[in-house]
Coordinates of C-alpha atoms in Angstrom, one line a residue:
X24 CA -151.6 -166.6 -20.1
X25 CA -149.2 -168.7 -22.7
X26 CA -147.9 -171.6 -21.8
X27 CA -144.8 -170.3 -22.4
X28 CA -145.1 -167.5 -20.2
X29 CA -146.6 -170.3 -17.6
X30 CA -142.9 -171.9 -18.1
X31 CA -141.0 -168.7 -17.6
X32 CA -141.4 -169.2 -13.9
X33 CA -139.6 -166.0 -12.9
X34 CA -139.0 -166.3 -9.0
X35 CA -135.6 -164.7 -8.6
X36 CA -135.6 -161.3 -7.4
X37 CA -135.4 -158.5 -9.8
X38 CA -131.8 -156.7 -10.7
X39 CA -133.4 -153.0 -10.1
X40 CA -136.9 -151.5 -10.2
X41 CA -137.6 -151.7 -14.2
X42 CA -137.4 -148.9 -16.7
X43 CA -137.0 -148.9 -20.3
X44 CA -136.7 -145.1 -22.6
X45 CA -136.9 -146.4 -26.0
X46 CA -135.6 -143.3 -27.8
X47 CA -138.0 -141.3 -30.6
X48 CA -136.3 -144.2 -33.3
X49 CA -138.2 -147.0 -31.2
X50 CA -141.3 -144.9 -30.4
X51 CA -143.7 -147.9 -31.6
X52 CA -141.6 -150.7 -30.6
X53 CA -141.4 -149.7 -27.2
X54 CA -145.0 -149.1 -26.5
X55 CA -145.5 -152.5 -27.2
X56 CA -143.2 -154.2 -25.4
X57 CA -144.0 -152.2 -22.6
X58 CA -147.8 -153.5 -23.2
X59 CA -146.3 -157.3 -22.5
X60 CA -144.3 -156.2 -19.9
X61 CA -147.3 -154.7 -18.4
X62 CA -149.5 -157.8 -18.8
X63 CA -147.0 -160.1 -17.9
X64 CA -146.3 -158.6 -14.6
X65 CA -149.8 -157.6 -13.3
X66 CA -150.9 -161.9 -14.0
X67 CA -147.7 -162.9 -12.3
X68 CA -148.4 -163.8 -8.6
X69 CA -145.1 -163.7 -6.2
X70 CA -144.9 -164.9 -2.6
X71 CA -142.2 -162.1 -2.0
X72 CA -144.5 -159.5 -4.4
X73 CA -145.1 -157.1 -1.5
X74 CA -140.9 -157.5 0.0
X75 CA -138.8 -154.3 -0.7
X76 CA -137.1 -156.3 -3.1
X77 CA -140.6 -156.2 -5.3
X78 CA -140.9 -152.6 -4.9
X79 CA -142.1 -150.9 -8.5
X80 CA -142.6 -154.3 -9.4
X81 CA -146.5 -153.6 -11.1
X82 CA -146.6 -150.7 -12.6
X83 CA -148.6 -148.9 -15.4
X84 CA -145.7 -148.7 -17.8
X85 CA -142.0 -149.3 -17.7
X86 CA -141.1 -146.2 -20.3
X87 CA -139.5 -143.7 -18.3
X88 CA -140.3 -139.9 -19.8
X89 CA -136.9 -138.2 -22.3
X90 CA -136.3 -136.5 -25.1
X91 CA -133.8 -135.5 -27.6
X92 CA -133.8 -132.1 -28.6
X93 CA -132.0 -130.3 -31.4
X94 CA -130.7 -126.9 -31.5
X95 CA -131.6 -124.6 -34.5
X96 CA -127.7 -125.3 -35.2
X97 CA -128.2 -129.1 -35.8
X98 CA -127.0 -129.5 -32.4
X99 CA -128.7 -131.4 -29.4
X100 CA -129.1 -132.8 -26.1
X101 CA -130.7 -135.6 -24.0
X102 CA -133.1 -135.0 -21.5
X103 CA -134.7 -138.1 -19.1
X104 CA -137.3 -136.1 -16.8
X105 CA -137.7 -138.8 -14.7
X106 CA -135.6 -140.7 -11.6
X107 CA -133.0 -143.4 -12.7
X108 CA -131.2 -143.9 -9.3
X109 CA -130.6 -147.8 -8.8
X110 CA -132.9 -148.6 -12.3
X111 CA -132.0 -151.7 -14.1
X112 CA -132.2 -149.2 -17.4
X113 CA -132.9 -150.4 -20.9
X114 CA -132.4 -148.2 -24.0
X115 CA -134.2 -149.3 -27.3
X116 CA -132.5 -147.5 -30.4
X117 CA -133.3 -147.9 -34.4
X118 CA -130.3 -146.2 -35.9
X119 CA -132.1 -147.3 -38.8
X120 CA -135.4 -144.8 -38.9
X121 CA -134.9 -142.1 -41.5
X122 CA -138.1 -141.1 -41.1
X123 CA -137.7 -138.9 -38.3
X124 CA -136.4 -135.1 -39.0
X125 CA -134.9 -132.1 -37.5
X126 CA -134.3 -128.4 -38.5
X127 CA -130.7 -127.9 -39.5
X128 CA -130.3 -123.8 -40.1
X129 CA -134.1 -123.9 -41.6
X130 CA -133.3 -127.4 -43.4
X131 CA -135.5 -130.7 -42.9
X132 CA -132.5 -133.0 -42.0
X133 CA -133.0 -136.7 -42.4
X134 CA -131.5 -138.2 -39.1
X135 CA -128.6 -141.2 -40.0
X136 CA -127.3 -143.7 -38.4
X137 CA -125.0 -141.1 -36.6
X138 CA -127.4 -139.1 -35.6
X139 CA -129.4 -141.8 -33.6
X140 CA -126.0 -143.3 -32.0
X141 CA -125.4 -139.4 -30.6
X142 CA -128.9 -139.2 -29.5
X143 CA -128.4 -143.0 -27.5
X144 CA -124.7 -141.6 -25.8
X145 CA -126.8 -138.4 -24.6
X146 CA -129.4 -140.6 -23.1
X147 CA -126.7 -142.5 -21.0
X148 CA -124.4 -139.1 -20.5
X149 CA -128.1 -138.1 -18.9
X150 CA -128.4 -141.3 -16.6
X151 CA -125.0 -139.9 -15.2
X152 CA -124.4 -143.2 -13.8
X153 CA -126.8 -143.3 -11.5
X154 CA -128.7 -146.3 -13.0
X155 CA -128.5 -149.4 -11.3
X156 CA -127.1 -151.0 -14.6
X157 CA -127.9 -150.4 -18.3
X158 CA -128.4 -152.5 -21.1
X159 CA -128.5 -151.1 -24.8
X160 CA -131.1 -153.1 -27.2
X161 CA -129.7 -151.7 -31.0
X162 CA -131.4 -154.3 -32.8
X163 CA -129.6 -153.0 -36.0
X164 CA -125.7 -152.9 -34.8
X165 CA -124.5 -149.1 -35.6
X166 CA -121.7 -149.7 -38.2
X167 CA -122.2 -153.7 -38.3
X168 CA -121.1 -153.8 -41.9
X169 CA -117.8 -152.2 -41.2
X170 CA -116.5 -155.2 -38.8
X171 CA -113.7 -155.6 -40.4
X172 CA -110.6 -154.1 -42.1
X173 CA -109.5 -154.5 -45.6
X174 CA -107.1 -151.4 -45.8
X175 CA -106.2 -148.6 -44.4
X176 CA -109.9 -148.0 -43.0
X177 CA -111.8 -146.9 -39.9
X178 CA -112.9 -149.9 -37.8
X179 CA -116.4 -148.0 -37.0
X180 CA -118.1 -151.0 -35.2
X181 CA -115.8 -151.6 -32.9
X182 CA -115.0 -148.3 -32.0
X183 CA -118.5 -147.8 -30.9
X184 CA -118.9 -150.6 -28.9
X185 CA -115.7 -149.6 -26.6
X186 CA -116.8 -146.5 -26.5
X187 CA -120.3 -147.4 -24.9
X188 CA -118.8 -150.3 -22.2
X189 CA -116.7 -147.1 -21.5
X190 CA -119.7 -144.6 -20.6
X191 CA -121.4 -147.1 -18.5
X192 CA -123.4 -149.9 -20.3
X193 CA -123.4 -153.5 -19.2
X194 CA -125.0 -155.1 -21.8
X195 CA -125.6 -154.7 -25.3
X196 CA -128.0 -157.1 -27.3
X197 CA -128.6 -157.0 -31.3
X198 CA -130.2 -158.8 -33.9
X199 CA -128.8 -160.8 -36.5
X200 CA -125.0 -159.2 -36.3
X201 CA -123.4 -158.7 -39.5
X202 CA -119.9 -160.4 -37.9
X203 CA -120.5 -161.7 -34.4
X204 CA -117.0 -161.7 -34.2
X205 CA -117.1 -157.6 -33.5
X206 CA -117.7 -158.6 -29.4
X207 CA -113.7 -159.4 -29.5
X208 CA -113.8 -156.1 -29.1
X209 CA -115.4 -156.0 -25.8
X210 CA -114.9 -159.0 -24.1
X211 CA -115.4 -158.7 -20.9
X212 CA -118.9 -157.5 -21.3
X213 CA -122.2 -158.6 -22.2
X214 CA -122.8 -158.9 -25.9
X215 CA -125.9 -161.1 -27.4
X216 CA -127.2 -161.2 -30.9
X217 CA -130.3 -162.7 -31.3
X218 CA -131.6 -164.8 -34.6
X219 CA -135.1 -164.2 -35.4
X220 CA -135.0 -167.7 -36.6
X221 CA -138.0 -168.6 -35.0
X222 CA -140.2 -165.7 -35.9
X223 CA -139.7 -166.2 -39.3
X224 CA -140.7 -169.8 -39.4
X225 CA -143.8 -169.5 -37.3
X226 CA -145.0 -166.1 -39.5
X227 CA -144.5 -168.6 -43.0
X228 CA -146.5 -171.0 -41.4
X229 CA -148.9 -168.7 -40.3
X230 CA -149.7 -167.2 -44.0
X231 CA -149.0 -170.2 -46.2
X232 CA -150.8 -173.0 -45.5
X233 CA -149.5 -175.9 -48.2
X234 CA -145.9 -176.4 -47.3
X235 CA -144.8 -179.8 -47.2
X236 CA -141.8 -179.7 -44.4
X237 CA -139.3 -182.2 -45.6
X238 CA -136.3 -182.7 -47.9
X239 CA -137.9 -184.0 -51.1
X240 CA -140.4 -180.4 -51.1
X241 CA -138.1 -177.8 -49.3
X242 CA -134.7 -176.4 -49.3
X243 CA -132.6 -173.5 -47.7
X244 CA -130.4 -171.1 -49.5
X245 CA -128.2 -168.8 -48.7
X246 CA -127.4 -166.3 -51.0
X247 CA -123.6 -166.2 -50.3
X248 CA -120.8 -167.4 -48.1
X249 CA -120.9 -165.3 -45.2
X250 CA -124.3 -165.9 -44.2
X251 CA -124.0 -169.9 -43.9
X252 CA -124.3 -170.3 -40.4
X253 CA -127.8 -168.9 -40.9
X254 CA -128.9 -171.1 -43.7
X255 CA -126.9 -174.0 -41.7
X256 CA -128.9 -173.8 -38.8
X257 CA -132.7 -173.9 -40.3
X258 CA -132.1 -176.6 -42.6
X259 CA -130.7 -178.8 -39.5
X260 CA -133.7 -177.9 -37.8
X261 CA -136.2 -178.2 -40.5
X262 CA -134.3 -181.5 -41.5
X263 CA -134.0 -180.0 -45.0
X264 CA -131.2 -179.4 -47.7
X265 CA -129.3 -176.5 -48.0
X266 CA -127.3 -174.9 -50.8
X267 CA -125.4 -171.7 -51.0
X268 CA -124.4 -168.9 -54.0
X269 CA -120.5 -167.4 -54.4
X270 CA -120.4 -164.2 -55.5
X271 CA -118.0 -164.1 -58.2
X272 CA -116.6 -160.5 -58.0
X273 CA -114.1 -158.5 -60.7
X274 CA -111.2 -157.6 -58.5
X275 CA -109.7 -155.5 -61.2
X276 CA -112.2 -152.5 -60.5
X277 CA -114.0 -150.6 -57.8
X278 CA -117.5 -149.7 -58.0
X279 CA -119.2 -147.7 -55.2
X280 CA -116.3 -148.9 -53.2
X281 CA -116.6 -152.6 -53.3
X282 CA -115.5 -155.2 -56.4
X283 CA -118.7 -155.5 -58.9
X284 CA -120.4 -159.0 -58.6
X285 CA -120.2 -160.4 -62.4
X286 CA -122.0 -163.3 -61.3
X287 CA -123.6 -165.7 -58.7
X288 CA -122.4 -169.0 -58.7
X289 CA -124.5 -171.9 -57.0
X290 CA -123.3 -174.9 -55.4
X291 CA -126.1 -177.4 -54.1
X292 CA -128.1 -180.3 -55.4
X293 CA -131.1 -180.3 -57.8
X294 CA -133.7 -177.5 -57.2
X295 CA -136.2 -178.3 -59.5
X296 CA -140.0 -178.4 -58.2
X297 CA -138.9 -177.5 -54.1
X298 CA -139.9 -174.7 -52.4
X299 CA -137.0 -172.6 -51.7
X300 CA -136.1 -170.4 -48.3
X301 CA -133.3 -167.9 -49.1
X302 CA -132.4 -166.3 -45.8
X303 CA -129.7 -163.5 -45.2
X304 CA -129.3 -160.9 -42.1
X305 CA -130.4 -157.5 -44.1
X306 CA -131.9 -156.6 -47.5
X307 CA -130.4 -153.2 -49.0
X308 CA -130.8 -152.6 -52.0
X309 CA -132.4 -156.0 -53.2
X310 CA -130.2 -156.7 -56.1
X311 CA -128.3 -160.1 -54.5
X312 CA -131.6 -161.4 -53.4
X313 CA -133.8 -161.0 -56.5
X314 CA -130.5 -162.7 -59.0
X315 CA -130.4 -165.5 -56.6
X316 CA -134.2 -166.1 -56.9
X317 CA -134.0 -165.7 -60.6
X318 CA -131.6 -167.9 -60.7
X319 CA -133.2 -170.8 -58.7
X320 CA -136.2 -169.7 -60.7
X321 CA -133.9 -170.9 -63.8
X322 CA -132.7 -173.9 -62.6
X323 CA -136.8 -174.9 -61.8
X324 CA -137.6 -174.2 -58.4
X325 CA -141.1 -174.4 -56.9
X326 CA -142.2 -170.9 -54.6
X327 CA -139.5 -169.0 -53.3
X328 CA -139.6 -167.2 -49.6
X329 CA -137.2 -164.8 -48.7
X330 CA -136.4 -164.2 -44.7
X331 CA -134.4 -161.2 -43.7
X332 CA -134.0 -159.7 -40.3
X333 CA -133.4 -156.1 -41.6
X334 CA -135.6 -154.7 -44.8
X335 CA -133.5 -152.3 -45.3
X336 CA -134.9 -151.6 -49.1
X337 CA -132.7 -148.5 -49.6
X338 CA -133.6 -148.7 -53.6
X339 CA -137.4 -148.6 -53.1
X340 CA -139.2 -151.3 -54.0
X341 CA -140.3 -151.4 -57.3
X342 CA -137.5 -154.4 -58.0
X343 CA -139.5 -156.5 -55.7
X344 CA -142.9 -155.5 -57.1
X345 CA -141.5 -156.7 -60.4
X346 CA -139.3 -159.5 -59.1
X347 CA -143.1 -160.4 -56.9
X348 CA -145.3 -159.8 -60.7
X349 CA -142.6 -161.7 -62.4
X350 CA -143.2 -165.2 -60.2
X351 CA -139.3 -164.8 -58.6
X352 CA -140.3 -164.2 -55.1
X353 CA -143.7 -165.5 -53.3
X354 CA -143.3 -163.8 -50.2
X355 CA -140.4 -161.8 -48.4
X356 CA -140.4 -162.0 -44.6
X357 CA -138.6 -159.4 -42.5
X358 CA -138.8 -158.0 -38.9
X359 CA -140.5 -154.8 -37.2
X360 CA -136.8 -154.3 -35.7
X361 CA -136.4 -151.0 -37.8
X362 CA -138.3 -148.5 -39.3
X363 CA -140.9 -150.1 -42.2
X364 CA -142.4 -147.9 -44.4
X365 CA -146.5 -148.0 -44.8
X366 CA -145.5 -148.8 -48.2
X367 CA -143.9 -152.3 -47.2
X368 CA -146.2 -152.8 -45.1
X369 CA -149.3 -152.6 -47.8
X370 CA -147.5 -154.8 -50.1
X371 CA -149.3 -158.3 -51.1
X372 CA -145.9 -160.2 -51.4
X373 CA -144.6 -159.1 -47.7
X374 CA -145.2 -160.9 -44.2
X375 CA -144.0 -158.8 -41.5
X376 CA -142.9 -160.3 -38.5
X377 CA -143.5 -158.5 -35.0
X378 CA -140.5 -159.0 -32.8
X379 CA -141.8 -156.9 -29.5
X380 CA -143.1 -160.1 -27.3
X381 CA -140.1 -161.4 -27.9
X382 CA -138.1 -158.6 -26.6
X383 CA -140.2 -158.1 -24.1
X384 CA -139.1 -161.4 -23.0
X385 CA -135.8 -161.0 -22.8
X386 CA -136.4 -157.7 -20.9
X387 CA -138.2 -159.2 -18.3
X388 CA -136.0 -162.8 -17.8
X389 CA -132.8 -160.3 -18.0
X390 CA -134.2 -158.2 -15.3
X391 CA -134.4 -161.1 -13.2
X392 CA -131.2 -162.1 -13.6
X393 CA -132.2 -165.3 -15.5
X394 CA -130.8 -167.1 -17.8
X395 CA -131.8 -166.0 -21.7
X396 CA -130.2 -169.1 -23.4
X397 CA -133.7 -171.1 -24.5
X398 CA -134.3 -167.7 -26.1
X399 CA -131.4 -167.3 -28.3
X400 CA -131.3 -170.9 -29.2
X401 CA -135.2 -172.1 -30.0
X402 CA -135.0 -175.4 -31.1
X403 CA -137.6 -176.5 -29.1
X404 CA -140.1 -174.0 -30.2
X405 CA -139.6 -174.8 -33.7
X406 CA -140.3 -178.2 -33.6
X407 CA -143.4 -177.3 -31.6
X408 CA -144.7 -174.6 -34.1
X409 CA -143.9 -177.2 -37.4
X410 CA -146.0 -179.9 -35.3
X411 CA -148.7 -177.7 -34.6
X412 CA -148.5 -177.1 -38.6
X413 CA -148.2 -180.6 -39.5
X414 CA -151.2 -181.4 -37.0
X415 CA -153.7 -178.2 -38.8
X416 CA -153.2 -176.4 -35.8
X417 CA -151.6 -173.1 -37.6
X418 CA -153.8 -170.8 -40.0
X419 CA -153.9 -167.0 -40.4
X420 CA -156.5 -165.6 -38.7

């Protein structure tokens, strides 16, 4: 057993009997954190294991048996062919995984965003509110990018968060949240996103094995204004220097519905011969990212490392195979929290980084009714990883 799993000492009694249904999107995900959740609970040793309070405490697997079928119309349903009375319920849900189709009138039908967030409300109309309590894990938030209006324009985000606190769920936890700020719109309810901070650190150390961690070698960048906080938050912890790109946009035209960037603007201190770690919470189409390396890449900069939560790579990735072949980018770093193409996955300049244990750990302190807060803030673990590094401790197996 880990030592950190030693630590989580978890002696509070449980909220419900367990059950997760990680819907067809989170097929993969959920198998393993149900293997953790599994492990976990069969080492654990309880003086009050065989109280009522226990009861369903060990079990096989958490993942309680539904399904989401569609009509030949397009239209569906949700199914959960299992018991839910007085579960403390988790739904997992990529509203990112295009790679899952359905017959529309004889069509293969790509399912969006949407159509996962339809598929999660029937899962819940199912539970009929007879769980216990529910807690929705969307690691990509549905409509994250529209947090905010501009003009006369939906406000998608926040729409859909009402609407869930109204069917029933307690709690909903993301990743990486475009705008945190989006919880305004429920605030009397449980809303946590989650920085995979931590992950990305300990994967970089994992695979590259020369870094020298301080502020003469390294710096952090982000690639514009809004993702600061970010960028902020590893360099303080690292104890290295940050820097930041503006996007300097023509506001005299619209192009695909948002002002063209004409250039990226950076304001920092000298680059030349560091390593550089450009972080932001998504990668779409790749463009930003690949101008800001080329750009640091101008001013002199050492290796460059991109971390990302969300690899979105809605253009392919040919840009990064060149950006990779040109000597922009070393490595690009994102997380197993939506759908990754085998493609991705068998490219030499990507690390991915495997987010279930960590889930799994929230799962399990939440269904205790513990607190979560050295997960979403991991100081401590980073200093212990870059120690372990700086001893020879880390190397890829």
């Amino acid at each position: 057993m880990s030592k950190r799993e030693e630590k989580r000492d978890l002696q509070t009694i449980p909220v419900g009997s367990l059950g997760m249904i990680p819907l067809q999107s989170c097929s993969e995900m959920g198998k393993k954190v149900d293997y953790y959740l599994v492990k976990w609970r069969t080492e654990r040793e309880h003086e009050h294991q065989d109280s009522l309070a226990f009861a369903g405490y060990q079990r096989d697997s958490y993942i309680l048996s539904s399904h989401t079928p569609r009509f030949g119309s397009g239209e569906g349903k949700g199914v959960i062919l299992e018991s839910v009375r007085g579960i403390d319920l988790y739904i997992l849900v990529d509203v990112c995984n295009y790679s899952i189709t359905y017959s529309l009138s004889g069509h293969q039908n790509h399912m969006s965003p949407d159509d996962h967030y339809q598929d999660l409300k029937r899962i819940i109309a199912a539970v009929g509110g007879k769980a216990r309590r529910i807690t929705v894990i969307m690691p990509f938030l549905y409509e994250s990018r529209q947090h905010k209006r501009t003009s006369r324009e939906s406000l998608d985000c926040a729409l859909a968060l009402q609407e869930l606190v109204s069917m029933g769920v307690d709690n909903i936890i993301t990743f990486d949240a475009h705008d945190p700020r989006v919880q305004n719109a429920i605030p009397l309810h449980g809303f946590e996103t989650v920085q995979p901070s931590y992950q990305f650190i300990k994967n970089l150390l994992k695979n590259i094995s020369d870094l020298q961690i301080d502020a003469d070698h390294m710096m952090v960048i982000s690639p514009d204004e809004g993702g600061m906080g970010r960028a902020i938050y590893i360099a303080n912890v690292l104890g290295l220097d940050m820097g930041m790109f503006y996007k300097r946009r023509d506001y005299t035209k619209i192009v695909n519905g948002r002002n063209p960037i004409i250039a990226h603007e950076f304001l920092g201190t000298n680059v030349e011969g560091k390593d550089m770690i450009i972080i932001d919470d998504m990668i779409s189409s790749g463009e930003s990212v690949i101008e800001v390396a080329a750009a640091l890449k101008e001013r002199k900069a050492n290796r460059i490392f991109v971390f990302s939560t969300f690899g979105l790579f809605t253009n392919g990735l040919s840009k990064f195979d060149e950006a990779y072949n040109k000597g922009y980018i070393t490595k690009v770093l994102t997380t197993n929290l939506i759908y990754q193409t085998p493609d991705l996955l068998s490219r030499e300049w990507y690390i991915n980084c495997d987010m279930s244990k960590y889930i799994a750990y929230i799962i399990d302190t939440l269904n205790h009714d513990s607190s979560i807060s050295d997960l979403l803030v991991p100081n401590e673990r980073i200093q212990n990883v870059v120690t372990r590094y700086k001893a020879g401790e880390m190397h890829q197996k």
